[in-house]
Amino acid sequence: GMSVLGAGLWSILTSLPQPLMAIAAYSCASAFVHIQPAGLGFAAGAMLWVAWLELGKDAIEACGATTALSIAVVAGAIMWQAHDLFDEEGESRDQLVRLWAAARALMAGNSTGGN
């Protein structure tokens, strides 16, 4: 029940406090630098909880344990290699191209029905 113009104006109006609160949050951030590692650790744990227990369960139900675990291991290996690639300074672009080609080949194999 609202016009497009009204919805647009309400979306702008409700977003106005965001920049103001961002300034306040930035000014308070230096006070919490010493507990930042604990906060990031908690966030990482929460993401792992959701990924493994919620999404993993759904993936196993959708495509079976073997396929879900295989894809998870391959995705983890690709992410590990990508991390190592970007972590080292002066690394050549060729490694990234090979990694991308391997990922595309893997996905092409899965899309044709191969496990």
PDB file of C-alpha atoms in Angstrom:
ATOM      1  CA  GLY A   1       0.000   0.000   0.000  1.00  0.00           C
ATOM      2  CA  MET A   2       2.591   2.736  -0.586  1.00  0.00           C
ATOM      3  CA  SER A   3       3.585   4.639  -3.705  1.00  0.00           C
ATOM      4  CA  VAL A   4       7.010   4.205  -5.246  1.00  0.00           C
ATOM      5  CA  LEU A   5       7.878   7.820  -4.414  1.00  0.00           C
ATOM      6  CA  GLY A   6       6.792   7.359  -0.796  1.00  0.00           C
ATOM      7  CA  ALA A   7       8.809   4.151  -0.448  1.00  0.00           C
ATOM      8  CA  GLY A   8      11.845   5.868  -1.939  1.00  0.00           C
ATOM      9  CA  LEU A   9      11.564   8.812   0.428  1.00  0.00           C
ATOM     10  CA  TRP A  10      11.131   6.553   3.457  1.00  0.00           C
ATOM     11  CA  SER A  11      14.189   4.520   2.430  1.00  0.00           C
ATOM     12  CA  ILE A  12      16.262   7.704   2.237  1.00  0.00           C
ATOM     13  CA  LEU A  13      14.875   9.061   5.507  1.00  0.00           C
ATOM     14  CA  THR A  14      15.547   5.850   7.424  1.00  0.00           C
ATOM     15  CA  SER A  15      19.117   5.707   6.093  1.00  0.00           C
ATOM     16  CA  LEU A  16      20.063   9.224   7.242  1.00  0.00           C
ATOM     17  CA  PRO A  17      21.282   8.157  10.716  1.00  0.00           C
ATOM     18  CA  GLN A  18      23.812   5.690   9.258  1.00  0.00           C
ATOM     19  CA  PRO A  19      26.550   8.234   8.377  1.00  0.00           C
ATOM     20  CA  LEU A  20      26.138   9.947  11.737  1.00  0.00           C
ATOM     21  CA  MET A  21      26.464   6.692  13.635  1.00  0.00           C
ATOM     22  CA  ALA A  22      29.425   5.695  11.470  1.00  0.00           C
ATOM     23  CA  ILE A  23      31.272   8.793  12.675  1.00  0.00           C
ATOM     24  CA  ALA A  24      30.463   7.921  16.284  1.00  0.00           C
ATOM     25  CA  ALA A  25      31.515   4.300  15.777  1.00  0.00           C
ATOM     26  CA  TYR A  26      34.803   5.352  14.187  1.00  0.00           C
ATOM     27  CA  SER A  27      35.594   7.694  17.071  1.00  0.00           C
ATOM     28  CA  CYS A  28      34.943   4.886  19.582  1.00  0.00           C
ATOM     29  CA  ALA A  29      36.873   2.233  17.656  1.00  0.00           C
ATOM     30  CA  SER A  30      40.263   3.230  19.075  1.00  0.00           C
ATOM     31  CA  ALA A  31      38.990   2.553  22.594  1.00  0.00           C
ATOM     32  CA  PHE A  32      38.331  -1.099  21.721  1.00  0.00           C
ATOM     33  CA  VAL A  33      41.496  -1.931  19.781  1.00  0.00           C
ATOM     34  CA  HIS A  34      42.781  -4.117  22.617  1.00  0.00           C
ATOM     35  CA  ILE A  35      39.738  -6.437  22.467  1.00  0.00           C
ATOM     36  CA  GLN A  36      39.479  -6.524  18.669  1.00  0.00           C
ATOM     37  CA  PRO A  37      41.157  -9.968  18.367  1.00  0.00           C
ATOM     38  CA  ALA A  38      38.599 -11.478  20.746  1.00  0.00           C
ATOM     39  CA  GLY A  39      35.745  -9.913  18.783  1.00  0.00           C
ATOM     40  CA  LEU A  40      37.114 -11.152  15.479  1.00  0.00           C
ATOM     41  CA  GLY A  41      37.637 -14.606  16.978  1.00  0.00           C
ATOM     42  CA  PHE A  42      34.035 -14.694  18.167  1.00  0.00           C
ATOM     43  CA  ALA A  43      32.816 -13.614  14.725  1.00  0.00           C
ATOM     44  CA  ALA A  44      34.926 -16.306  13.046  1.00  0.00           C
ATOM     45  CA  GLY A  45      33.552 -18.920  15.419  1.00  0.00           C
ATOM     46  CA  ALA A  46      30.003 -17.835  14.700  1.00  0.00           C
ATOM     47  CA  MET A  47      30.610 -18.039  10.950  1.00  0.00           C
ATOM     48  CA  LEU A  48      32.140 -21.506  11.297  1.00  0.00           C
ATOM     49  CA  TRP A  49      29.173 -22.625  13.397  1.00  0.00           C
ATOM     50  CA  VAL A  50      26.739 -21.501  10.721  1.00  0.00           C
ATOM     51  CA  ALA A  51      28.811 -22.891   7.860  1.00  0.00           C
ATOM     52  CA  TRP A  52      29.483 -26.317   9.321  1.00  0.00           C
ATOM     53  CA  LEU A  53      26.352 -27.054  11.301  1.00  0.00           C
ATOM     54  CA  GLU A  54      23.665 -25.279   9.306  1.00  0.00           C
ATOM     55  CA  LEU A  55      24.853 -25.051   5.712  1.00  0.00           C
ATOM     56  CA  GLY A  56      26.782 -28.320   5.882  1.00  0.00           C
ATOM     57  CA  LYS A  57      23.691 -30.185   7.030  1.00  0.00           C
ATOM     58  CA  ASP A  58      21.677 -28.701   4.166  1.00  0.00           C
ATOM     59  CA  ALA A  59      24.408 -29.577   1.646  1.00  0.00           C
ATOM     60  CA  ILE A  60      24.528 -33.176   2.844  1.00  0.00           C
ATOM     61  CA  GLU A  61      20.755 -33.449   2.561  1.00  0.00           C
ATOM     62  CA  ALA A  62      20.783 -31.914  -0.926  1.00  0.00           C
ATOM     63  CA  CYS A  63      23.633 -33.800  -2.601  1.00  0.00           C
ATOM     64  CA  GLY A  64      24.892 -36.499  -0.246  1.00  0.00           C
ATOM     65  CA  ALA A  65      27.767 -36.677   2.219  1.00  0.00           C
ATOM     66  CA  THR A  66      30.458 -37.738  -0.258  1.00  0.00           C
ATOM     67  CA  THR A  67      29.739 -34.982  -2.766  1.00  0.00           C
ATOM     68  CA  ALA A  68      29.319 -32.303  -0.097  1.00  0.00           C
ATOM     69  CA  LEU A  69      32.560 -33.270   1.640  1.00  0.00           C
ATOM     70  CA  SER A  70      34.450 -33.495  -1.667  1.00  0.00           C
ATOM     71  CA  ILE A  71      33.330 -30.036  -2.717  1.00  0.00           C
ATOM     72  CA  ALA A  72      34.141 -28.633   0.728  1.00  0.00           C
ATOM     73  CA  VAL A  73      37.674 -30.073   0.635  1.00  0.00           C
ATOM     74  CA  VAL A  74      38.339 -28.812  -2.899  1.00  0.00           C
ATOM     75  CA  ALA A  75      36.934 -25.362  -2.069  1.00  0.00           C
ATOM     76  CA  GLY A  76      39.081 -25.224   1.062  1.00  0.00           C
ATOM     77  CA  ALA A  77      42.187 -26.180  -0.917  1.00  0.00           C
ATOM     78  CA  ILE A  78      41.451 -23.523  -3.530  1.00  0.00           C
ATOM     79  CA  MET A  79      40.943 -20.877  -0.837  1.00  0.00           C
ATOM     80  CA  TRP A  80      44.161 -21.945   0.894  1.00  0.00           C
ATOM     81  CA  GLN A  81      46.098 -21.665  -2.356  1.00  0.00           C
ATOM     82  CA  ALA A  82      44.521 -18.295  -3.120  1.00  0.00           C
ATOM     83  CA  HIS A  83      45.459 -17.083   0.365  1.00  0.00           C
ATOM     84  CA  ASP A  84      49.047 -18.227  -0.110  1.00  0.00           C
ATOM     85  CA  LEU A  85      49.133 -16.582  -3.522  1.00  0.00           C
ATOM     86  CA  PHE A  86      47.971 -13.208  -2.253  1.00  0.00           C
ATOM     87  CA  ASP A  87      49.918 -13.433   1.005  1.00  0.00           C
ATOM     88  CA  GLU A  88      53.298 -13.609  -0.707  1.00  0.00           C
ATOM     89  CA  GLU A  89      54.563 -10.367  -2.152  1.00  0.00           C
ATOM     90  CA  GLY A  90      55.709 -10.274  -5.771  1.00  0.00           C
ATOM     91  CA  GLU A  91      53.944 -13.505  -6.699  1.00  0.00           C
ATOM     92  CA  SER A  92      53.397 -13.977 -10.424  1.00  0.00           C
ATOM     93  CA  ARG A  93      49.996 -13.678 -12.058  1.00  0.00           C
ATOM     94  CA  ASP A  94      50.482 -17.086 -13.686  1.00  0.00           C
ATOM     95  CA  GLN A  95      49.715 -18.940 -10.456  1.00  0.00           C
ATOM     96  CA  LEU A  96      46.397 -17.127 -10.139  1.00  0.00           C
ATOM     97  CA  VAL A  97      45.551 -17.945 -13.755  1.00  0.00           C
ATOM     98  CA  ARG A  98      46.356 -21.645 -13.156  1.00  0.00           C
ATOM     99  CA  LEU A  99      44.273 -21.659  -9.982  1.00  0.00           C
ATOM    100  CA  TRP A 100      41.332 -20.070 -11.792  1.00  0.00           C
ATOM    101  CA  ALA A 101      41.641 -22.578 -14.665  1.00  0.00           C
ATOM    102  CA  ALA A 102      41.672 -25.501 -12.213  1.00  0.00           C
ATOM    103  CA  ALA A 103      38.558 -24.175 -10.458  1.00  0.00           C
ATOM    104  CA  ARG A 104      36.751 -23.708 -13.785  1.00  0.00           C
ATOM    105  CA  ALA A 105      37.716 -27.230 -14.873  1.00  0.00           C
ATOM    106  CA  LEU A 106      36.411 -28.627 -11.602  1.00  0.00           C
ATOM    107  CA  MET A 107      33.116 -26.788 -11.946  1.00  0.00           C
ATOM    108  CA  ALA A 108      32.774 -27.878 -15.581  1.00  0.00           C
ATOM    109  CA  GLY A 109      33.227 -31.480 -14.468  1.00  0.00           C
ATOM    110  CA  ASN A 110      30.509 -31.118 -11.820  1.00  0.00           C
ATOM    111  CA  SER A 111      28.060 -29.401 -14.160  1.00  0.00           C
ATOM    112  CA  THR A 112      28.162 -32.317 -16.620  1.00  0.00           C
ATOM    113  CA  GLY A 113      27.060 -34.756 -13.951  1.00  0.00           C
ATOM    114  CA  GLY A 114      30.470 -35.972 -12.815  1.00  0.00           C
ATOM    115  CA  ASN A 115      31.127 -36.414  -9.091  1.00  0.00           C
TER     116      ASN A 115
END
